[in-house]
């Protein structure tokens, strides 16, 4: 299986590209769990929430992998959660760090901003 991760800054079309690639190649798409989690949270997130997001993201990827696709398109990766945790909390849960060592994609597609920020 080939695992491709779409990553980059906010509002650069990552989700749209991931969905379109999955549709074009008739394969499995794993959405960004953080978006779902944070939308439904109802309170400001805390560092422990990042661990929950990471675990759920992994569960979604594992569920998709169990379908044995030749190609897996992911809308995010654990690296994003790691960077987010380092930036906001100056630390990263060991589960996230250890998971990154064994869960490596085959290819990253890095999006860049093409809209002016106001």
Short mmCIF file of C-alpha atoms in Angstrom, two decimals:
data_model
loop_
_atom_site.label_atom_id
_atom_site.label_comp_id
_atom_site.label_asym_id
_atom_site.label_seq_id
_atom_site.Cartn_x
_atom_site.Cartn_y
_atom_site.Cartn_z
CA UNK A 1 0.00 0.00 0.00
CA UNK A 2 1.16 3.50 -0.85
CA UNK A 3 0.27 6.11 1.79
CA UNK A 4 0.11 9.75 0.70
CA UNK A 5 -0.29 12.60 3.19
CA UNK A 6 -1.56 16.02 2.13
CA UNK A 7 -0.17 18.66 4.50
CA UNK A 8 0.42 22.39 4.75
CA UNK A 9 -1.04 25.60 6.17
CA UNK A 10 -4.73 26.25 6.76
CA UNK A 11 -6.98 27.10 3.81
CA UNK A 12 -4.66 25.78 1.12
CA UNK A 13 -7.05 23.19 -0.29
CA UNK A 14 -5.69 20.11 1.47
CA UNK A 15 -9.07 18.51 2.14
CA UNK A 16 -10.35 19.30 -1.33
CA UNK A 17 -7.24 17.85 -2.98
CA UNK A 18 -7.30 14.74 -0.78
CA UNK A 19 -10.95 14.05 -1.62
CA UNK A 20 -10.43 14.67 -5.33
CA UNK A 21 -7.35 12.43 -5.49
CA UNK A 22 -9.20 9.65 -3.68
CA UNK A 23 -12.13 10.02 -6.08
CA UNK A 24 -9.88 10.08 -9.15
CA UNK A 25 -7.90 7.01 -8.07
CA UNK A 26 -11.00 5.28 -6.67
CA UNK A 27 -9.34 4.74 -3.33
CA UNK A 28 -9.70 5.40 0.37
CA UNK A 29 -9.58 8.87 1.89
CA UNK A 30 -8.85 9.51 5.59
CA UNK A 31 -10.17 12.87 6.74
CA UNK A 32 -8.59 15.10 9.37
CA UNK A 33 -10.09 14.01 12.68
CA UNK A 34 -9.04 17.23 14.47
CA UNK A 35 -11.57 19.22 12.46
CA UNK A 36 -14.43 16.98 13.58
CA UNK A 37 -13.22 16.83 17.17
CA UNK A 38 -12.71 20.56 17.62
CA UNK A 39 -15.97 21.48 15.90
CA UNK A 40 -17.91 19.35 18.37
CA UNK A 41 -15.81 20.00 21.49
CA UNK A 42 -17.81 22.90 22.94
CA UNK A 43 -14.87 24.23 24.97
CA UNK A 44 -11.30 25.37 24.39
CA UNK A 45 -9.03 22.41 23.68
CA UNK A 46 -6.26 21.34 26.06
CA UNK A 47 -3.08 19.37 25.46
CA UNK A 48 -4.72 16.08 26.43
CA UNK A 49 -7.17 16.62 23.58
CA UNK A 50 -4.27 16.44 21.13
CA UNK A 51 -3.54 12.92 22.34
CA UNK A 52 -7.17 11.97 21.77
CA UNK A 53 -7.05 13.50 18.29
CA UNK A 54 -3.87 11.55 17.49
CA UNK A 55 -5.39 8.27 18.68
CA UNK A 56 -8.55 8.82 16.66
CA UNK A 57 -6.55 9.81 13.58
CA UNK A 58 -4.57 6.57 13.90
CA UNK A 59 -7.79 4.58 14.34
CA UNK A 60 -9.23 6.10 11.16
CA UNK A 61 -6.04 5.29 9.23
CA UNK A 62 -5.98 1.73 10.58
CA UNK A 63 -9.63 1.23 9.66
CA UNK A 64 -8.94 2.45 6.13
CA UNK A 65 -5.80 0.29 5.88
CA UNK A 66 -7.80 -2.80 6.88
CA UNK A 67 -9.71 -2.42 3.60
CA UNK A 68 -6.39 -3.21 1.83
CA UNK A 69 -6.33 -0.29 -0.58
CA UNK A 70 -3.44 0.01 -3.00
CA UNK A 71 -3.40 3.73 -2.28
CA UNK A 72 -4.36 5.59 0.91
CA UNK A 73 -4.86 9.36 0.85
CA UNK A 74 -4.65 11.14 4.23
CA UNK A 75 -5.79 14.70 4.85
CA UNK A 76 -3.28 15.15 7.69
CA UNK A 77 -0.58 13.35 9.65
CA UNK A 78 0.69 12.94 13.18
CA UNK A 79 3.48 15.40 12.36
CA UNK A 80 0.88 18.17 12.31
CA UNK A 81 -0.35 17.21 15.78
CA UNK A 82 3.25 17.01 17.02
CA UNK A 83 4.12 20.46 15.69
CA UNK A 84 0.87 21.88 17.06
CA UNK A 85 1.63 20.45 20.52
CA UNK A 86 5.24 21.68 20.47
CA UNK A 87 4.16 25.17 19.45
CA UNK A 88 1.25 25.58 21.87
CA UNK A 89 2.45 23.54 24.87
CA UNK A 90 6.23 23.19 24.35
CA UNK A 91 5.91 19.42 24.77
CA UNK A 92 4.58 16.36 22.96
CA UNK A 93 3.00 13.25 24.44
CA UNK A 94 5.31 10.23 24.14
CA UNK A 95 2.52 8.26 22.42
CA UNK A 96 2.56 10.73 19.54
CA UNK A 97 6.37 10.71 19.33
CA UNK A 98 6.55 6.91 19.37
CA UNK A 99 3.72 6.55 16.86
CA UNK A 100 5.54 8.84 14.45
CA UNK A 101 8.53 6.49 14.45
CA UNK A 102 6.50 3.59 13.07
CA UNK A 103 3.76 5.30 11.04
CA UNK A 104 5.54 6.81 8.08
CA UNK A 105 3.86 7.80 4.83
CA UNK A 106 5.42 7.06 1.47
CA UNK A 107 4.86 10.56 0.12
CA UNK A 108 4.00 14.01 1.43
CA UNK A 109 2.29 16.60 -0.74
CA UNK A 110 3.00 19.98 0.83
CA UNK A 111 0.49 22.68 -0.02
CA UNK A 112 1.44 26.33 0.02
CA UNK A 113 -0.72 29.38 0.66
CA UNK A 114 -1.90 31.15 -2.45
CA UNK A 115 -4.35 33.58 -0.83
CA UNK A 116 -3.42 36.84 0.84
CA UNK A 117 -4.06 36.87 4.58
CA UNK A 118 -6.00 39.84 5.87
#
